[in-house]
PDB file of N, CA and C in Angstrom:
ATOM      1  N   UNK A  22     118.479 113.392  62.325  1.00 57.00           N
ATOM      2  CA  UNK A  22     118.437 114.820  62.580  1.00 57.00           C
ATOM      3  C   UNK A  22     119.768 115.243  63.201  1.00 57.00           C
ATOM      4  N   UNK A  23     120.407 116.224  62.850  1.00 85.00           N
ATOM      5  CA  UNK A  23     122.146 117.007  63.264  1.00 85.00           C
ATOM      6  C   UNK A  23     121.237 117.290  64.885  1.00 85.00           C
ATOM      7  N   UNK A  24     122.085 117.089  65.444  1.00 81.00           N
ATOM      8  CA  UNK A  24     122.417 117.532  67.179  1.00 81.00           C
ATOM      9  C   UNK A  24     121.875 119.052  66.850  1.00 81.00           C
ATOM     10  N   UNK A  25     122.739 119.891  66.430  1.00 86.00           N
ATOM     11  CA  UNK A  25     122.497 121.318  66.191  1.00 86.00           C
ATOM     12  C   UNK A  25     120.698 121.737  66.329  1.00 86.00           C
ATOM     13  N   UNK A  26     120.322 121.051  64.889  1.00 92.00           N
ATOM     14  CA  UNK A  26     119.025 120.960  64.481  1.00 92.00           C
ATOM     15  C   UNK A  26     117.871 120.401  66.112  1.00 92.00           C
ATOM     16  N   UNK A  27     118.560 119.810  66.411  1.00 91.00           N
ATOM     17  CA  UNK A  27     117.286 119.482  67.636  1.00 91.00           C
ATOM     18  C   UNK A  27     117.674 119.660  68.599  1.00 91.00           C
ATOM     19  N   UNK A  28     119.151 120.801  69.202  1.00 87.00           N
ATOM     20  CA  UNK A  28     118.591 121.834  69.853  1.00 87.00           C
ATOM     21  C   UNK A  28     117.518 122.918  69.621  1.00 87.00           C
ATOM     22  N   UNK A  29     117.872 123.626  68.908  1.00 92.00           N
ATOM     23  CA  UNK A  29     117.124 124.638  67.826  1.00 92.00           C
ATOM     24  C   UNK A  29     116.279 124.580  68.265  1.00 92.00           C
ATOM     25  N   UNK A  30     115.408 122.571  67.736  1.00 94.00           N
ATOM     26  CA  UNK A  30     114.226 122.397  67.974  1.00 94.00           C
ATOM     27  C   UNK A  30     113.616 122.627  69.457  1.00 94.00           C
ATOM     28  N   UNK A  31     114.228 121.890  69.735  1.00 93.00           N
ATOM     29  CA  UNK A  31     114.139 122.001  71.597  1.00 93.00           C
ATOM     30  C   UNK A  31     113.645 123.499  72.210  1.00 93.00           C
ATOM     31  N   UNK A  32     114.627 124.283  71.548  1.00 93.00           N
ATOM     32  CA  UNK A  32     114.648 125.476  72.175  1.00 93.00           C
ATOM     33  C   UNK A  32     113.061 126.675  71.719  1.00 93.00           C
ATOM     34  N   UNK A  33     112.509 125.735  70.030  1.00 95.00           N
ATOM     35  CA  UNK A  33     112.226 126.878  69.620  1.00 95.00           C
ATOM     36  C   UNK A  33     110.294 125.921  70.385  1.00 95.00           C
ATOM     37  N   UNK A  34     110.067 124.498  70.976  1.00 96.00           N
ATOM     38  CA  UNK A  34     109.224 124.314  71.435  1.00 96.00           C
ATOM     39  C   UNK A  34     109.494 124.050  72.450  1.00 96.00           C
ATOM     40  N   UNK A  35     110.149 123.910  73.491  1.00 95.00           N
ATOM     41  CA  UNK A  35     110.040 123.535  74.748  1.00 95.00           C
ATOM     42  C   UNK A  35     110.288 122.426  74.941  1.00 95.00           C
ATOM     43  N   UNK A  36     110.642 121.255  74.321  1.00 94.00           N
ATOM     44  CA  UNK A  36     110.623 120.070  74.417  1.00 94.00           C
ATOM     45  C   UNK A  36     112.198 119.992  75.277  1.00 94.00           C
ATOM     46  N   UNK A  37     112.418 118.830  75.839  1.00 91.00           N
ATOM     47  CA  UNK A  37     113.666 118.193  76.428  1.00 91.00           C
ATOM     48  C   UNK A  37     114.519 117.690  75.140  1.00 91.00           C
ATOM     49  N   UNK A  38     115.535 117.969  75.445  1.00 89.00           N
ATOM     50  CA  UNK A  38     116.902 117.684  74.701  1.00 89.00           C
ATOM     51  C   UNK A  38     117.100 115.829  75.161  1.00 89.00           C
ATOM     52  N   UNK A  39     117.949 115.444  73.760  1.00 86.00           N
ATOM     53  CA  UNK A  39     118.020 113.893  74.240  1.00 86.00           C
ATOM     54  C   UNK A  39     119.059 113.903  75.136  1.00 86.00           C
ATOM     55  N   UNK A  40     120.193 115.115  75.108  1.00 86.00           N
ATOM     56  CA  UNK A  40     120.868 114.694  76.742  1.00 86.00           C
ATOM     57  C   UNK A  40     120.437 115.805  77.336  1.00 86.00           C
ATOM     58  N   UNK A  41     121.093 116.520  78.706  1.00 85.00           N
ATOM     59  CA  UNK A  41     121.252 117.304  79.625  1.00 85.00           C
ATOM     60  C   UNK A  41     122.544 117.944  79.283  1.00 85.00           C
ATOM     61  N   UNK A  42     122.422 118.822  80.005  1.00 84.00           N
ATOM     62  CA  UNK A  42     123.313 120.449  79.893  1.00 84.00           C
ATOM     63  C   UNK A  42     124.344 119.912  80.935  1.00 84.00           C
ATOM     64  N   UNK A  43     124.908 118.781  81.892  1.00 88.00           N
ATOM     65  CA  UNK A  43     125.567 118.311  82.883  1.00 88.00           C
ATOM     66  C   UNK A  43     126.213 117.355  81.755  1.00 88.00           C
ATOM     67  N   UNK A  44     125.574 116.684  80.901  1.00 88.00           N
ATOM     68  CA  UNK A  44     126.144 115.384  80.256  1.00 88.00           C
ATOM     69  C   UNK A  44     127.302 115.996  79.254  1.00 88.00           C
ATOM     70  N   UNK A  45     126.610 117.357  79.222  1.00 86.00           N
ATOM     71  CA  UNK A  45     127.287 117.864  78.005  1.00 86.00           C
ATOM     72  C   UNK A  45     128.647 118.585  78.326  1.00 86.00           C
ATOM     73  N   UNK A  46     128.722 119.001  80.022  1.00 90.00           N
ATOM     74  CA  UNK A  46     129.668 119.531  80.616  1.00 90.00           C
ATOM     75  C   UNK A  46     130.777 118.224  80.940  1.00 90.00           C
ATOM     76  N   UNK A  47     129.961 117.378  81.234  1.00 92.00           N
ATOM     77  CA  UNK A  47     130.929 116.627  81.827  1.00 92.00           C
ATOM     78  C   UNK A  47     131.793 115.921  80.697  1.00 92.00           C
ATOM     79  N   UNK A  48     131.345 115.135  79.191  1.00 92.00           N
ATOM     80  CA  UNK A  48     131.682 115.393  78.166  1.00 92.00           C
ATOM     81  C   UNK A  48     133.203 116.154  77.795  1.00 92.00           C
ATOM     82  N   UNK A  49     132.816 117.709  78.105  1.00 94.00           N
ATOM     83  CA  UNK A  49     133.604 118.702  77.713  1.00 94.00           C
ATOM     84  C   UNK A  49     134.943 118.588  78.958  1.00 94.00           C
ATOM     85  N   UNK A  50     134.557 118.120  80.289  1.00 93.00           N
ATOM     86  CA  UNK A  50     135.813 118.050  81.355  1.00 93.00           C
ATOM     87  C   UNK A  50     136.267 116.883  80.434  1.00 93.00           C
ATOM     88  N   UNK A  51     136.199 115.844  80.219  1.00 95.00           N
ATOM     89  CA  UNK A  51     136.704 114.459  79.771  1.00 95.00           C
ATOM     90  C   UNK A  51     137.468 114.989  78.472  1.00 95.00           C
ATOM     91  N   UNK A  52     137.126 115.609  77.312  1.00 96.00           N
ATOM     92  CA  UNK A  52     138.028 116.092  76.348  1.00 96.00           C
ATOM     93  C   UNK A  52     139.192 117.380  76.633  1.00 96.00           C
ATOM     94  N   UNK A  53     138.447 118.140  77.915  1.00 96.00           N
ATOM     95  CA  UNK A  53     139.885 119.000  78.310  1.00 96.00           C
ATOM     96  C   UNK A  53     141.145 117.937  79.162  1.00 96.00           C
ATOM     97  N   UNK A  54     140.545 117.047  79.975  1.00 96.00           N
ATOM     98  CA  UNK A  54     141.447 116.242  80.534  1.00 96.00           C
ATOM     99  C   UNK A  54     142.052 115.456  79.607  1.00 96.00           C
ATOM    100  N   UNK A  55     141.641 115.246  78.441  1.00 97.00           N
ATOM    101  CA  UNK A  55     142.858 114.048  77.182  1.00 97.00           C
ATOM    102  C   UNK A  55     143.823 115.571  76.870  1.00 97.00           C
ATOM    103  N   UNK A  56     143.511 116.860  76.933  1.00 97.00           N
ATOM    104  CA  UNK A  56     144.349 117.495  76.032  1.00 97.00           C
ATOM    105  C   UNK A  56     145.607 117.880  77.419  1.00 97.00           C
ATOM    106  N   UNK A  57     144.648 118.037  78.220  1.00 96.00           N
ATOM    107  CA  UNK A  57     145.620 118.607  79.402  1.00 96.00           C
ATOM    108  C   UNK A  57     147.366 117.137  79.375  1.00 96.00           C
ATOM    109  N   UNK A  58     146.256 115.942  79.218  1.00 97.00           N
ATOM    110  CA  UNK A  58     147.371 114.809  79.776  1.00 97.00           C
ATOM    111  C   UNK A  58     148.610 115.011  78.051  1.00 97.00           C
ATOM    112  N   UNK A  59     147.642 114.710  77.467  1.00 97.00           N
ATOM    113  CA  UNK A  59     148.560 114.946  75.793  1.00 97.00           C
ATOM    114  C   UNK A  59     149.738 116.208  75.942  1.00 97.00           C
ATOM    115  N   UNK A  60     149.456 117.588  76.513  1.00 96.00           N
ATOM    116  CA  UNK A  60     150.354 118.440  76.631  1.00 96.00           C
ATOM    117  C   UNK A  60     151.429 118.062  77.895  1.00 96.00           C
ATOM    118  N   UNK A  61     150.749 117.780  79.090  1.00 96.00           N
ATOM    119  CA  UNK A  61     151.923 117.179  79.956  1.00 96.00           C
ATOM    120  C   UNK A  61     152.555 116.201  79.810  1.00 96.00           C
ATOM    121  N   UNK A  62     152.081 115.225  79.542  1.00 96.00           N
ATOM    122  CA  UNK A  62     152.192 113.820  79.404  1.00 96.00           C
ATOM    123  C   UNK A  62     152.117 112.937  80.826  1.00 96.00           C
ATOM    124  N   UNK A  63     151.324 113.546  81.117  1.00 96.00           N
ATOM    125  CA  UNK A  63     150.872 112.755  82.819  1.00 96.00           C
ATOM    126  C   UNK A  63     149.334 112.407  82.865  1.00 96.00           C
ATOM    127  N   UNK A  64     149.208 112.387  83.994  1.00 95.00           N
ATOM    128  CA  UNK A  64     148.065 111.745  84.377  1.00 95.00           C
ATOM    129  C   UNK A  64     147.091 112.943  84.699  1.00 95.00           C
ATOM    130  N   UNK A  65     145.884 113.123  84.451  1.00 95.00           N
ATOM    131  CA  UNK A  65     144.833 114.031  84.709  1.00 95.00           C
ATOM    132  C   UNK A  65     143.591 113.602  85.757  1.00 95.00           C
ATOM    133  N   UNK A  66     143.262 113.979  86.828  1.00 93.00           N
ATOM    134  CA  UNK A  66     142.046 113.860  87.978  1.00 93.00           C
ATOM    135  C   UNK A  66     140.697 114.334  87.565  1.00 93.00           C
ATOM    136  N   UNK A  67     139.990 113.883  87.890  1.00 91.00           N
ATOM    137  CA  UNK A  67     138.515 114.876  87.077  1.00 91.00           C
ATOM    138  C   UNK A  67     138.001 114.501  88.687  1.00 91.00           C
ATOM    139  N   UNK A  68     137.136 115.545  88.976  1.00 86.00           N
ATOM    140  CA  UNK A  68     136.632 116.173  90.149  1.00 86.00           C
ATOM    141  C   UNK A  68     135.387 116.333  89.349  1.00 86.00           C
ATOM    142  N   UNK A  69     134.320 114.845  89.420  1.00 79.00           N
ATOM    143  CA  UNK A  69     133.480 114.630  89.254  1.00 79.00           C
ATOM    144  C   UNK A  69     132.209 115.131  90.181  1.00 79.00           C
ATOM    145  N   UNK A  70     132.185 115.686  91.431  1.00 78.00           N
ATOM    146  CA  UNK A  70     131.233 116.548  92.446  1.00 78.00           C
ATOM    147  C   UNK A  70     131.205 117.983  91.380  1.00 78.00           C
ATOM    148  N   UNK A  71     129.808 118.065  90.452  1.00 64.00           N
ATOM    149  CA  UNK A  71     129.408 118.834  90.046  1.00 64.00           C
ATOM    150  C   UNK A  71     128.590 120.182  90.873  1.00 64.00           C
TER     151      UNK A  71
END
């Protein structure tokens, strides 16, 4: 089943998603921090205290 598709699902019964809305943020810090380091070319911190 596409990710997409079983949100949808999730959303359209109530059921729990196979991750969390945190997994999915934190995820998204980890791919802004490769682009941040790729444009500087340094080192990037992630400030993991959500």
């Amino acid at each position: 089943m596409r990710l997409s598709r079983h949100f949808l699902d999730c959303v359209r019964t109530g059921r729990q998603p196979w991750t969390s809305a945190e997994t999915g943020l934190r995820s998204n810090l980890i791919i802004d921090a490769i682009y941040e380091s790729s444009r500087t070319g340094g080192e990037v911190k992630l400030d993991w205290s959500l």
